[in-house]
Each structure stands twice: as C-alpha cells, then as structure tokens.
Amino acid sequence: MVELKSNELSSYNIQYIKGVGEKRAQLFNKLGIYSVRDLITFYPRKYQDWSKNVSVLDAPEGEVVAIKATMVTPVKESLIRKGMTLYKCNFSDGQNVIHVTLFNNKYLAKALRTFDEYILYGKVEKSFTSASMTSPQIEKLEDADGIHPIYSATDKLNSRAIAKVVKTALDAIPHIDDTLTEEIRQRYNLCSLDFAIREIHFPTDSKNIEIARHRLIFEELLTLQLGLLKLKDKKETQNDLQLKTDCTDEFCALLPFELTNAQKRTIAECVADMQSGNAMNRLIQGDVGSGKTAVAAAVMYSAVKSGYQCAMMAPTEILATQHFESLSKLFDGTGLRVALLTGSTKAKEKREIKAALMDGEIDIIIGTHALIQNDVEFRELALVVTDEQHRFGVEQRATLAMKGKNPHLMVMSATPIPRTLGLIIYGDLDISILDELPPGRQEIRTDVVTSAYHSRIYSFIKKAVDGGNQAYIVCSLVDDNESDLVSAKEYAEELQTKVFTGYNLGLLHGKMKAKEKDAVMSAFARGDVQILVSTTVVEVGVDVPNATIMLIENADRFGLSALHQLRGRVGRGSDKSYCILVSDNNGDSAKERLQVMKSTNNGFKIADYDLKTRGPGDFFGKRQHGLPNLIIADMLGDMDTLKECQQCAGEMLEDDIRLDKYPALCENINNMFRKTDY
C-alpha cells in the first residue's frame, strides 16, 4: 500500500487499502466507512485485555479471563449429530489442566498444534475435579499480546477483519497532522491527534485508552461547539421589529388563572429578546400541560399591541383549529383579530384571509403548512411561533420566517429534552424551560401489567366510558408485519366485535389521509367516539379533557419519551386519569424502563434516562431534528469536557473569527454539519 499523507485521508477510497478490494469495500460501506478517514475514526466499541493472565486455579468461575497455557493433547473430533461437530483438547498452565471444547470450528481446530503456547480467552467453568472452557478465543502467544480492539461488526465482516484493515491503514500513514495548536493542547492537557488515533485502536496499556479518548472526545465536542457558535453568529441578525411596550400585565388580566413563575420568567425573556434590537430565536420547552400556549399568547399580545402581525404554525389541522378556538375565546373583546388558515379552508375564504393579511387587517394567523405557501404575504410580520417544532423540517421554519423582515422566532416543544441535548439540537436557539405545572393539573396514575390483565382492563375501561369518560388504546403497529404483535386495524376490529360491542370505537393510524385523521380526532373530541384505538400518531393530538384512560399495548416497544407524550393525552380534565402499560417482556432492561415510567411523571427525568440508556441516535427515532452524529462523545457523560470545549471555542473564535489557523478543523466542522438539517 502507498504511503498516505494527512490531507489525503478523506479522498483515499477504502477499497484501495491492501486486503480490501471492491467487494469487501461494500461491506465497509454498510458500516458507513468509505474513506481512510472514515476508517480510522471508526473507533472500537470496547476492548479485550489479553495482557493480564490468570492461572487455571485462580480463574474466577463465569468471568471472562485470559489464560496462558500449552496445548498438551491433540484435538479429538466427534460428530454428535448432523451439522454439529465437537472438537476437544486439553491445555496446561504448568500447574493445572483445562479442558477446551469447540463447536463446528474446524478452521481453528486444524490450526492448533500440540506443545505450542496459546492464550485462551473466555469463561471458565469449574467442578470439584476439573476446569473447562467452551468455545474460547484462542491465539498463539506471540500474536495475543496486549489489548485487543473490538469493533461494531456485521455477519460478513467481523471485528478481527476490521482491526487488520485499520492496522494496515495506520501503518501506511507516517504521521497524522494535528488539528489543534501546541498551545491549546498544553492548556487543556491533550495528547497529539496522532497518538490519540493510534492508541484508541491499538492501545499499549489501559491508561493510554483514556488519554486517547479524552483527546478525541474534546476534538469532537470542540468541533460541535465551533459549528454552533458560527451558526448562532449567522442567526444574530438585527431587526427593527422591537416591542414598543410590554403588555404582559394587561394580558394577565384577561386570564381566568394565575401564570406560574416559570411562565412569567419565560415571557419576560421573550420580551427582552424582542426589545434587544436583534431577532429573537428562542425554544420554549415544557412538559405536557406546562402552559406553553399561554406564553405564546402573551408574547403575541404584546407584539400586536405594538402594531405587528403574528403567525402560529401547528403540525395538524386539528391542533391548529384548537389553538384558533382557544385564542379567539381568550382575545374576544380585546380588538385582536385572529384567523385560521389550513388546507381545508374553502377557496373563497382563503382568498379573503390572504388579502386581509396583506392589508394588515388580521393580527394573528393560525395555520398549518398552508401558511408557507408562496401567495401568503403579510403587511408586517414580527413574530413566528411554531408548535411541536420537531414535526417540521428546518426549511419549513425558515420559509415562514422569510415572509417577514427577520421576524422574531418562538419554537414550542412538549418533547422533554435534556438541556445539553437541546443546545445541540437547537444550536441556533436560546432555550427557556417551563419546569412547573399549573396548579390543578391532574397527576396521572401509571400501572405496569402483563397481558393476563386484559379482561380486568377492559372492564375498567367500560366502567369509565359508562360513566361518561373516554379512553385511548395505543398499539405499536398498523399492518400485520410482525407475527407477535397485533396490528391496530385487526385489534380495533376484534375489540369492537368481541369486547366493546355497543360502544363507539374509532381507529387512527399513520397511513390514513390527513382529512381522515382529523375526522376521527374531531369525533373523539366531540365525544361521538368513546374509545380511540390508535398508533403513536395520537402522540401530538387535541386536548380532550374527557379522556381519562390511556392503555398502551406492548409498551416495551416504545421509547420512554414517546410513552410520556402518550400519557400526556390524558389527565387534562378534572377527573382522575390512568395510564396502563401492558408488556410481557421479562427482560431486566424492559422492566426497569417501564418502572421508570411508573415512578415519575417528570418528563425531563424520563428524557435523561431515555437518552442514557438508548443513546442519542435512538432518542428521537427518525433523524429529523438536525442532531449531529457524534462518534465518540457522550453528551451527558462528558459534560465537564463540553464546558471546556465551550470555553476553548469562544477563545479560538475571538482570536481568529474565520478559523484561518485551523483548516483541518474547518473541514471537520463542515463535515459534521453537512450531515444535519441545519
């Protein structure tokens, strides 16, 4: 293989590394590895330390250990049934013998030689008279030194094969140029990038793994912070849409309830932003029922009183309609003119609304994607509010904002996100958190049961419905694609014909057209549908105070944050509400996750747990939030390093705003943010 320079790593195709080739390169491609740069930043997921040997006598039973031993008997082969061959042999550590059994491993059995020394790596089983190992890894002593990297692999490309190719690539690179200056490395106690890359793959000792990891985590989080700061700098645009007066007190007098301290604090932050001379870009994040809409209404009230227009975009027609009805009722008699624009608005009414918007005769427009159509224009749009931001692409948010002259932006989300993760996902936004629930908000009782309780649950639902309440039943699938789960359609039919005969059942799923979904949800909101069988599309739905039971089938199949959102659909009225999680999964992790749901109604605690156990990649399911794909850093576990990186990034940009001294780092920033929705 030819010698490679640092500036060639991104362009050198993986297939040209010795031992790869075109066909094997396709297997690497499935792991996201296309270039040498991708390969050497494909870090091991764990390590096996073969350097610390124990004797057969001292080996703890049931734990993975390394034993240095000599093979003392030849391999005996026996066919126990068709397709299953056993290979047995004995090894000695000089004091005691250990029996080794291999299953169907003809290649390894043929390679073993009597009286050669080996390292056996695996679990030891002991009886009163003997010790044994079943299917251990076996390496010749001279090949088994040190710590072995273990990579995320595939069936056709195992970890050992990946390690071999990584070693070939690193051997072809005389030196990996550093992205940071010597001054920065000394200030933050960082090893060189060359040392970090080589030691993370093939560490000489366990201490060097930590030294290498710290440098690579620092580099990744620094790249992230620099990208976000540059992004935020672009977002800090001036505008002339300043609030002339803060009308919050006047707005509060309209309310039939007292705002929480968190709501008051958040409103004040928004008002300060809108009086600063720069465009506000703020995320209002709060748990289900924390009062985000009231915050938006307060800020819109001040904006309209200052002579401006506001636009509020919701992900569904029914949610937009709900916002329209609640704001129309709230602002009745104030002179504020509120209108609704959705795909279902009749053509004549659409034309009238659009004309009124251009003339400034509408103060607040509520709508869906219909608001971002080309022919929707404003006289003076000052504030854009998007509800449930993660349901919209960033482009949709930007398109609506472009309808004004750098209008202020408020993003509302009921998806609890740990603050650190929020800073990353919404790097262009300041964050306000509503961490209090309004008084009188019902606490929902949550129970975790098995499917053996179904008859009791159904009786409980009937009793509630007979008493005038309503219930949700949520399934995890629509079509019968998985044999162990019943689809929502089949389940709804079975419930209607066999369990809830005489009751009105509705069905809601993601494959229905928008109008069909809205019709079902409207019927449920009116009370015409008593029991709604649904997939998770109900996660963001209308406010139905009459719904008091949320039954979730196969609850272990959902992320905790999704379960929490579903639970938030009930408990909105004055009656006691219940969330019933059904799961037959006996795994420890599944049980623990569902117990977390039972033990707390705090969405942020749940989100923290979900992120720690499932990882950032699975936290949201689909990658539609612009979450950068971090390779080695842990956004919660590496908080101290993140703080150092924030400080370092600020210092670097203050000294060199365009980062001209760091061309390689700039390339890393571009690569990281090119893969996101920013």
PDB file of N, CA, C and O in Angstrom, residues 153 178 189 351 517 570 666:
ATOM      1  N   ALA A 153     -19.452  -4.863  14.228  1.00  0.00           N
ATOM      2  CA  ALA A 153     -19.203  -5.634  13.014  1.00  0.00           C
ATOM      3  C   ALA A 153     -20.502  -6.103  12.384  1.00  0.00           C
ATOM      4  O   ALA A 153     -21.600  -5.822  12.875  1.00  0.00           O
ATOM      5  N   ASP A 178      -1.903  17.360  13.287  1.00  0.00           N
ATOM      6  CA  ASP A 178      -2.817  17.779  14.345  1.00  0.00           C
ATOM      7  C   ASP A 178      -3.734  18.885  13.874  1.00  0.00           C
ATOM      8  O   ASP A 178      -3.366  19.708  13.033  1.00  0.00           O
ATOM      9  N   ASN A 189      -4.485  20.061  28.385  1.00  0.00           N
ATOM     10  CA  ASN A 189      -3.890  18.759  28.733  1.00  0.00           C
ATOM     11  C   ASN A 189      -4.321  17.660  27.756  1.00  0.00           C
ATOM     12  O   ASN A 189      -4.886  16.635  28.153  1.00  0.00           O
ATOM     13  N   ARG A 351     -58.883  33.224  -0.078  1.00  0.00           N
ATOM     14  CA  ARG A 351     -58.569  34.479  -0.785  1.00  0.00           C
ATOM     15  C   ARG A 351     -58.815  35.684   0.115  1.00  0.00           C
ATOM     16  O   ARG A 351     -58.015  36.627   0.147  1.00  0.00           O
ATOM     17  N   LYS A 517     -57.762  11.433   9.382  1.00  0.00           N
ATOM     18  CA  LYS A 517     -57.277  11.553  10.769  1.00  0.00           C
ATOM     19  C   LYS A 517     -58.042  12.643  11.515  1.00  0.00           C
ATOM     20  O   LYS A 517     -58.478  12.451  12.657  1.00  0.00           O
ATOM     21  N   VAL A 570     -53.936  12.161  28.475  1.00  0.00           N
ATOM     22  CA  VAL A 570     -54.992  12.106  29.489  1.00  0.00           C
ATOM     23  C   VAL A 570     -54.600  12.995  30.664  1.00  0.00           C
ATOM     24  O   VAL A 570     -53.518  13.563  30.698  1.00  0.00           O
ATOM     25  N   CYS A 666     -11.804  23.250  10.305  1.00  0.00           N
ATOM     26  CA  CYS A 666     -12.903  23.794   9.493  1.00  0.00           C
ATOM     27  C   CYS A 666     -13.515  22.703   8.620  1.00  0.00           C
ATOM     28  O   CYS A 666     -14.739  22.641   8.453  1.00  0.00           O
TER      29      CYS A 666
END
